[in-house]
Amino acid sequence: MYDLVIKKAKLIDESIVDIAVHLGKIVEISKNITEQSQQILDLHAKHYISAGWIDSHTHCFARSPIYYDAPDLIGTKAGVTSVVDAGSVGALDIDEFYQLAQQANTHVYSFLNISKIGLIRQSELADMRDIDVPLFDTMLAKYSHFIIGIKVRMSRSVVGENGILPLVKAKDMQKKSGLPLMIHVGNNPPELDDIADMLTKGDIITHCFNGKPNRIFDKENNLRDSIRRAIKRGVILDIGHGGESFSFAVAERAKLLDIYPTTISSDIYSKNRIQGPVFSLANVMTKFICLGYSRERIIDSVTKNAAQILHLENKGKLSIGYDADLTIFDIKQETVSLSDSEGEVRQSHEQFVPLACVVTGSKEHTVCIGITEEGSKNGLKISN
């Protein structure tokens, strides 16, 4: 007997399948599963399903004084099965964050800020004495299953007079663990060219389509040579929308030049979730529909691509043997107005609407099934 069977689920390629879950894993995908199940969720060939959505840039340390939110509000209640906090905490408060994260239904992971104080203040790298390498290494070892990357914010308000030095330090710290390094880029100095030339394969430039002077295009609106070289070396582009870091104009120019992000992420926290322009990962994904991205590319950006660059084994694919992290959603045919971080508005005639998600529990033999408010309106319910 299976733990859960999802009947008549629609894949992004429009094919219809049944999916069986047992002991926290996807164990069967076929046209018609007849074996008995403890729970059944029938999608009636109306609703889409994909591997669980992964938001690779969030701020979900609920006790952060600046950027805070609750993991489940931006996670399972929004159709997202895994959220990655991008540097809200440093070595001094990772213990507290880990304890809080264990209480969530959503999978929570962390990029550890190289500054031990994390985001207690905006200028966390203005004093190099706040980079405590021995303490940092101790916490990486203690939470090796929870800390999946390293975060360094490289903008004028953060580094003060230290320029490129925090990134030099971060790259040195990265060598010991081999973890992905996520680099926040914002207002200069330091200059984006200097930042990009230091990056290596697997490093992640977040806020890649920001509209600030330090953006990825030069004054002639062509891709900077430094960014071209970085991409060729295997540096990753991540959206990290946020309240100030996504420009439709930059995204449109990038697409014209055949430049695409590997991952679409929200940089969500309570303020930009409630007041916008982020609102949810689904809302950010919808912005890429109006930019002309295919549905498949968008879904890949929040599933298999995110899992691959973050080294989240057994996640990101709707395949037998993978974790039973699944997102159920509609692609609603309804015109919606969408704003970027600069107040520019575009129209989309479709939108992603999350309805439910299935998440492997803290013990691998369990699953958590969450139905969103929109899913309830659509009549989704579990039967035995």
C-alpha positions as a Python dict, from the first residue, in 0.01 Angstrom:
ca = {
    (1, 'M'): (0, 0, 0),
    (2, 'Y'): (126, 348, -94),
    (3, 'D'): (121, 644, 145),
    (4, 'L'): (-20, 880, -118),
    (5, 'V'): (-137, 862, -478),
    (6, 'I'): (-195, 1176, -681),
    (7, 'K'): (-439, 1094, -958),
    (8, 'K'): (-463, 1256, -1301),
    (9, 'A'): (-190, 1516, -1252),
    (10, 'K'): (-100, 1736, -1547),
    (11, 'L'): (270, 1777, -1623),
    (12, 'I'): (406, 2097, -1776),
    (13, 'D'): (414, 1922, -2115),
    (14, 'E'): (36, 1866, -2074),
    (15, 'S'): (63, 1487, -2034),
    (16, 'I'): (-151, 1326, -1760),
    (17, 'V'): (-4, 1086, -1504),
    (18, 'D'): (-62, 928, -1166),
    (19, 'I'): (214, 966, -906),
    (20, 'A'): (267, 739, -604),
    (21, 'V'): (453, 835, -287),
    (22, 'H'): (584, 588, -30),
    (23, 'L'): (825, 638, 259),
    (24, 'G'): (888, 997, 154),
    (25, 'K'): (991, 910, -203),
    (26, 'I'): (833, 911, -547),
    (27, 'V'): (798, 540, -621),
    (28, 'E'): (578, 520, -930),
    (29, 'I'): (475, 744, -1219),
    (30, 'S'): (234, 589, -1467),
    (31, 'K'): (-90, 642, -1658),
    (32, 'N'): (-305, 458, -1407),
    (33, 'I'): (-194, 347, -1061),
    (34, 'T'): (-433, 89, -922),
    (35, 'E'): (-255, -14, -603),
    (36, 'Q'): (-430, 94, -285),
    (37, 'S'): (-317, 406, -101),
    (38, 'Q'): (-372, 552, 243),
    (39, 'Q'): (-443, 893, 88),
    (40, 'I'): (-558, 1005, -257),
    (41, 'L'): (-543, 1350, -413),
    (42, 'D'): (-733, 1366, -743),
    (43, 'L'): (-640, 1655, -974),
    (44, 'H'): (-899, 1552, -1239),
    (45, 'A'): (-655, 1630, -1524),
    (46, 'K'): (-712, 2002, -1453),
    (47, 'H'): (-418, 2103, -1237),
    (48, 'Y'): (-44, 2103, -1301),
    (49, 'I'): (223, 1933, -1093),
    (50, 'S'): (600, 1970, -1085),
    (51, 'A'): (886, 1893, -855),
    (52, 'G'): (861, 2111, -546),
    (53, 'W'): (948, 2473, -608),
    (54, 'I'): (1274, 2592, -452),
    (55, 'D'): (1319, 2960, -370),
    (56, 'S'): (1695, 2996, -366),
    (57, 'H'): (1706, 3351, -224),
    (58, 'T'): (1480, 3446, 68),
    (59, 'H'): (1506, 3604, 413),
    (60, 'C'): (1319, 3389, 662),
    (61, 'F'): (1493, 3425, 997),
    (62, 'A'): (1188, 3538, 1194),
    (63, 'R'): (1395, 3717, 1459),
    (64, 'S'): (1609, 3922, 1222),
    (65, 'P'): (1581, 4294, 1302),
    (66, 'I'): (1581, 4402, 936),
    (67, 'Y'): (1478, 4132, 688),
    (68, 'Y'): (1253, 3869, 843),
    (69, 'D'): (966, 3636, 765),
    (70, 'A'): (821, 3299, 862),
    (71, 'P'): (939, 3008, 643),
    (72, 'D'): (592, 2857, 599),
    (73, 'L'): (435, 3188, 490),
    (74, 'I'): (675, 3212, 198),
    (75, 'G'): (704, 2833, 168),
    (76, 'T'): (429, 2572, 190),
    (77, 'K'): (149, 2828, 212),
    (78, 'A'): (276, 2972, -118),
    (79, 'G'): (341, 2642, -297),
    (80, 'V'): (715, 2646, -223),
    (81, 'T'): (862, 2330, -69),
    (82, 'S'): (1216, 2457, 0),
    (83, 'V'): (1339, 2805, 95),
    (84, 'V'): (1699, 2916, 122),
    (85, 'D'): (1779, 3206, 352),
    (86, 'A'): (2043, 3417, 180),
    (87, 'G'): (2268, 3546, 455),
    (88, 'S'): (2028, 3684, 716),
    (89, 'V'): (2239, 3514, 980),
    (90, 'G'): (2607, 3486, 1058),
    (91, 'A'): (2799, 3257, 1288),
    (92, 'L'): (2665, 3429, 1601),
    (93, 'D'): (2297, 3352, 1538),
    (94, 'I'): (2297, 3040, 1321),
    (95, 'D'): (2216, 2828, 1628),
    (96, 'E'): (1894, 3020, 1689),
    (97, 'F'): (1798, 3018, 1322),
    (98, 'Y'): (1850, 2643, 1297),
    (99, 'Q'): (1624, 2577, 1595),
    (100, 'L'): (1348, 2793, 1447),
    (101, 'A'): (1386, 2634, 1105),
    (102, 'Q'): (1323, 2288, 1246),
    (103, 'Q'): (972, 2396, 1346),
    (104, 'A'): (866, 2468, 986),
    (105, 'N'): (689, 2231, 748),
    (106, 'T'): (888, 2390, 465),
    (107, 'H'): (1245, 2269, 407),
    (108, 'V'): (1474, 2551, 521),
    (109, 'Y'): (1841, 2594, 429),
    (110, 'S'): (2091, 2872, 487),
    (111, 'F'): (2363, 3066, 312),
    (112, 'L'): (2584, 3170, 603),
    (113, 'N'): (2686, 3535, 596),
    (114, 'I'): (3064, 3576, 618),
    (115, 'S'): (3003, 3851, 873),
    (116, 'K'): (2944, 3690, 1213),
    (117, 'I'): (2671, 3945, 1293),
    (118, 'G'): (2463, 3868, 984),
    (119, 'L'): (2207, 4133, 894),
    (120, 'I'): (2185, 4302, 1231),
    (121, 'R'): (2267, 4617, 1038),
    (122, 'Q'): (2295, 4707, 669),
    (123, 'S'): (2672, 4763, 690),
    (124, 'E'): (2767, 4417, 816),
    (125, 'L'): (3099, 4419, 625),
    (126, 'A'): (3210, 4773, 701),
    (127, 'D'): (3427, 4639, 984),
    (128, 'M'): (3652, 4352, 876),
    (129, 'R'): (3682, 4245, 1241),
    (130, 'D'): (3326, 4108, 1209),
    (131, 'I'): (3464, 3831, 986),
    (132, 'D'): (3560, 3561, 1237),
    (133, 'V'): (3702, 3277, 1029),
    (134, 'P'): (3751, 3019, 1310),
    (135, 'L'): (3393, 3069, 1433),
    (136, 'F'): (3264, 3059, 1076),
    (137, 'D'): (3441, 2727, 1011),
    (138, 'T'): (3307, 2583, 1336),
    (139, 'M'): (2949, 2662, 1241),
    (140, 'L'): (2992, 2527, 888),
    (141, 'A'): (3105, 2196, 1038),
    (142, 'K'): (2827, 2193, 1299),
    (143, 'Y'): (2547, 2257, 1048),
    (144, 'S'): (2685, 2096, 734),
    (145, 'H'): (2339, 1958, 647),
    (146, 'F'): (2172, 2298, 693),
    (147, 'I'): (2426, 2549, 561),
    (148, 'I'): (2443, 2494, 187),
    (149, 'G'): (2632, 2805, 82),
    (150, 'I'): (2819, 3123, 175),
    (151, 'K'): (2684, 3477, 132),
    (152, 'V'): (2873, 3800, 80),
    (153, 'R'): (2702, 4130, 3),
    (154, 'M'): (2915, 4353, -219),
    (155, 'S'): (2762, 4699, -238),
    (156, 'R'): (2863, 5040, -113),
    (157, 'S'): (2623, 5054, 183),
    (158, 'V'): (2744, 4713, 306),
    (159, 'V'): (3123, 4723, 271),
    (160, 'G'): (3184, 5090, 352),
    (161, 'E'): (3548, 5173, 284),
    (162, 'N'): (3654, 4808, 247),
    (163, 'G'): (3591, 4787, -126),
    (164, 'I'): (3664, 4444, -273),
    (165, 'L'): (3836, 4310, 43),
    (166, 'P'): (3531, 4121, 182),
    (167, 'L'): (3504, 3927, -145),
    (168, 'V'): (3876, 3844, -135),
    (169, 'K'): (3818, 3709, 216),
    (170, 'A'): (3502, 3519, 112),
    (171, 'K'): (3681, 3344, -174),
    (172, 'D'): (3956, 3238, 63),
    (173, 'M'): (3698, 3107, 315),
    (174, 'Q'): (3518, 2922, 36),
    (175, 'K'): (3825, 2714, -50),
    (176, 'K'): (3798, 2508, 268),
    (177, 'S'): (3436, 2397, 219),
    (178, 'G'): (3381, 2416, -156),
    (179, 'L'): (3030, 2549, -90),
    (180, 'P'): (2856, 2773, -345),
    (181, 'L'): (2924, 3143, -290),
    (182, 'M'): (2635, 3383, -348),
    (183, 'I'): (2736, 3742, -419),
    (184, 'H'): (2489, 4027, -376),
    (185, 'V'): (2563, 4305, -625),
    (186, 'G'): (2423, 4653, -577),
    (187, 'N'): (2541, 5012, -590),
    (188, 'N'): (2910, 5075, -655),
    (189, 'P'): (3180, 5083, -534),
    (190, 'P'): (3302, 4810, -552),
    (191, 'E'): (3272, 4791, -928),
    (192, 'L'): (3089, 4498, -1086),
    (193, 'D'): (3381, 4433, -1320),
    (194, 'D'): (3615, 4383, -1023),
    (195, 'I'): (3362, 4154, -855),
    (196, 'A'): (3290, 3943, -1164),
    (197, 'D'): (3656, 3888, -1248),
    (198, 'M'): (3711, 3722, -909),
    (199, 'L'): (3431, 3469, -944),
    (200, 'T'): (3472, 3105, -1039),
    (201, 'K'): (3255, 2819, -1157),
    (202, 'G'): (2948, 2766, -937),
    (203, 'D'): (2955, 3112, -778),
    (204, 'I'): (2618, 3287, -793),
    (205, 'I'): (2558, 3650, -887),
    (206, 'T'): (2223, 3739, -734),
    (207, 'H'): (2020, 4051, -831),
    (208, 'C'): (2155, 3983, -1181),
    (209, 'F'): (1887, 4194, -1355),
    (210, 'N'): (1897, 4496, -1125),
    (211, 'G'): (1869, 4838, -1289),
    (212, 'K'): (2135, 5017, -1086),
    (213, 'P'): (2446, 5181, -1238),
    (214, 'N'): (2641, 4867, -1146),
    (215, 'R'): (2417, 4649, -1363),
    (216, 'I'): (2538, 4380, -1604),
    (217, 'F'): (2528, 4615, -1906),
    (218, 'D'): (2774, 4889, -1995),
    (219, 'K'): (2687, 5248, -2091),
    (220, 'E'): (2613, 5135, -2447),
    (221, 'N'): (2368, 4876, -2306),
    (222, 'N'): (2586, 4584, -2411),
    (223, 'L'): (2683, 4300, -2181),
    (224, 'R'): (2995, 4384, -1983),
    (225, 'D'): (3297, 4184, -2092),
    (226, 'S'): (3356, 4086, -1729),
    (227, 'I'): (3010, 3929, -1708),
    (228, 'R'): (3055, 3753, -2041),
    (229, 'R'): (3380, 3601, -1915),
    (230, 'A'): (3221, 3504, -1584),
    (231, 'I'): (2932, 3325, -1752),
    (232, 'K'): (3178, 3141, -1975),
    (233, 'R'): (3363, 3024, -1660),
    (234, 'G'): (3040, 2882, -1519),
    (235, 'V'): (2927, 3165, -1291),
    (236, 'I'): (2552, 3144, -1222),
    (237, 'L'): (2300, 3425, -1271),
    (238, 'D'): (2019, 3437, -1010),
    (239, 'I'): (1728, 3681, -1015),
    (240, 'G'): (1691, 3770, -644),
    (241, 'H'): (1405, 4013, -728),
    (242, 'G'): (1365, 4192, -393),
    (243, 'G'): (1237, 4541, -336),
    (244, 'E'): (1514, 4716, -534),
    (245, 'S'): (1685, 4461, -755),
    (246, 'F'): (1478, 4366, -1060),
    (247, 'S'): (1430, 4573, -1374),
    (248, 'F'): (1201, 4471, -1660),
    (249, 'A'): (1413, 4679, -1898),
    (250, 'V'): (1732, 4495, -1800),
    (251, 'A'): (1556, 4157, -1821),
    (252, 'E'): (1416, 4241, -2165),
    (253, 'R'): (1757, 4351, -2292),
    (254, 'A'): (1916, 4035, -2152),
    (255, 'K'): (1664, 3813, -2331),
    (256, 'L'): (1728, 4001, -2655),
    (257, 'L'): (2097, 3915, -2613),
    (258, 'D'): (2014, 3552, -2527),
    (259, 'I'): (2120, 3589, -2163),
    (260, 'Y'): (1909, 3392, -1917),
    (261, 'P'): (1922, 3339, -1542),
    (262, 'T'): (1983, 2986, -1420),
    (263, 'T'): (1754, 3039, -1120),
    (264, 'I'): (1451, 3256, -1053),
    (265, 'S'): (1430, 3358, -688),
    (266, 'S'): (1231, 3613, -493),
    (267, 'D'): (1453, 3775, -224),
    (268, 'I'): (1127, 3780, -31),
    (269, 'Y'): (1076, 3900, 325),
    (270, 'S'): (776, 4034, 515),
    (271, 'K'): (774, 4388, 375),
    (272, 'N'): (804, 4305, 4),
    (273, 'R'): (573, 4006, 51),
    (274, 'I'): (295, 4220, 195),
    (275, 'Q'): (351, 4552, 13),
    (276, 'G'): (516, 4421, -304),
    (277, 'P'): (661, 4426, -556),
    (278, 'V'): (755, 4062, -479),
    (279, 'F'): (444, 3916, -306),
    (280, 'S'): (546, 3553, -371),
    (281, 'L'): (775, 3332, -576),
    (282, 'A'): (477, 3254, -802),
    (283, 'N'): (434, 3625, -870),
    (284, 'V'): (801, 3657, -966),
    (285, 'M'): (769, 3352, -1192),
    (286, 'T'): (469, 3512, -1362),
    (287, 'K'): (683, 3813, -1456),
    (288, 'F'): (889, 3581, -1674),
    (289, 'I'): (577, 3470, -1860),
    (290, 'C'): (523, 3828, -1972),
    (291, 'L'): (892, 3844, -2066),
    (292, 'G'): (830, 3560, -2311),
    (293, 'Y'): (1000, 3277, -2122),
    (294, 'S'): (858, 2931, -2182),
    (295, 'R'): (670, 2762, -1901),
    (296, 'E'): (930, 2485, -1903),
    (297, 'R'): (1221, 2726, -1860),
    (298, 'I'): (1048, 2899, -1568),
    (299, 'I'): (967, 2572, -1389),
    (300, 'D'): (1321, 2442, -1446),
    (301, 'S'): (1454, 2762, -1288),
    (302, 'V'): (1278, 2689, -957),
    (303, 'T'): (1322, 2311, -956),
    (304, 'K'): (1604, 2116, -1119),
    (305, 'N'): (1833, 2416, -1181),
    (306, 'A'): (1806, 2535, -821),
    (307, 'A'): (1858, 2186, -682),
    (308, 'Q'): (2164, 2135, -902),
    (309, 'I'): (2349, 2457, -819),
    (310, 'L'): (2268, 2425, -447),
    (311, 'H'): (2364, 2056, -440),
    (312, 'L'): (2026, 1953, -298),
    (313, 'E'): (2044, 1584, -372),
    (314, 'N'): (1719, 1399, -445),
    (315, 'K'): (1527, 1723, -500),
    (316, 'G'): (1427, 1922, -805),
    (317, 'K'): (1304, 1640, -1029),
    (318, 'L'): (972, 1466, -1063),
    (319, 'S'): (1131, 1125, -1103),
    (320, 'I'): (1121, 786, -933),
    (321, 'G'): (1357, 773, -636),
    (322, 'Y'): (1352, 1149, -572),
    (323, 'D'): (1210, 1310, -259),
    (324, 'A'): (834, 1353, -264),
    (325, 'D'): (854, 1733, -274),
    (326, 'L'): (583, 1837, -519),
    (327, 'T'): (404, 2159, -613),
    (328, 'I'): (50, 2158, -753),
    (329, 'F'): (-51, 2472, -939),
    (330, 'D'): (-268, 2630, -1206),
    (331, 'I'): (-161, 2852, -1493),
    (332, 'K'): (-454, 3088, -1478),
    (333, 'Q'): (-570, 3256, -1796),
    (334, 'E'): (-624, 3603, -1657),
    (335, 'T'): (-458, 3936, -1730),
    (336, 'V'): (-255, 4072, -1440),
    (337, 'S'): (-45, 4388, -1400),
    (338, 'L'): (305, 4330, -1264),
    (339, 'S'): (552, 4583, -1127),
    (340, 'D'): (930, 4557, -1115),
    (341, 'S'): (1148, 4712, -844),
    (342, 'E'): (1154, 5047, -1025),
    (343, 'G'): (780, 5090, -1062),
    (344, 'E'): (770, 4985, -1428),
    (345, 'V'): (458, 4782, -1512),
    (346, 'R'): (403, 4501, -1759),
    (347, 'Q'): (95, 4292, -1839),
    (348, 'S'): (81, 3913, -1835),
    (349, 'H'): (-213, 3719, -1974),
    (350, 'E'): (-126, 3414, -1763),
    (351, 'Q'): (-20, 3368, -1405),
    (352, 'F'): (115, 3090, -1187),
    (353, 'V'): (-124, 3010, -902),
    (354, 'P'): (-4, 2757, -640),
    (355, 'L'): (-276, 2526, -508),
    (356, 'A'): (-100, 2274, -286),
    (357, 'C'): (228, 2110, -209),
    (358, 'V'): (362, 1783, -77),
    (359, 'V'): (675, 1799, 137),
    (360, 'T'): (887, 1520, 279),
    (361, 'G'): (880, 1544, 655),
    (362, 'S'): (1167, 1582, 898),
    (363, 'K'): (1174, 1204, 904),
    (364, 'E'): (1218, 1065, 554),
    (365, 'H'): (925, 826, 593),
    (366, 'T'): (664, 1101, 631),
    (367, 'V'): (502, 1359, 404),
    (368, 'C'): (324, 1684, 479),
    (369, 'I'): (40, 1785, 248),
    (370, 'G'): (-53, 2153, 244),
    (371, 'I'): (-340, 2302, 44),
    (372, 'T'): (-331, 2678, -18),
    (373, 'E'): (-631, 2907, 14),
    (374, 'E'): (-665, 2907, -365),
    (375, 'G'): (-643, 2526, -365),
    (376, 'S'): (-930, 2505, -118),
    (377, 'K'): (-1138, 2732, -344),
    (378, 'N'): (-1068, 2489, -628),
    (379, 'G'): (-1204, 2202, -421),
    (380, 'L'): (-874, 2021, -368),
    (381, 'K'): (-896, 1777, -81),
    (382, 'I'): (-738, 1456, 40),
    (383, 'S'): (-949, 1140, 51),
    (384, 'N'): (-873, 808, 216),
}
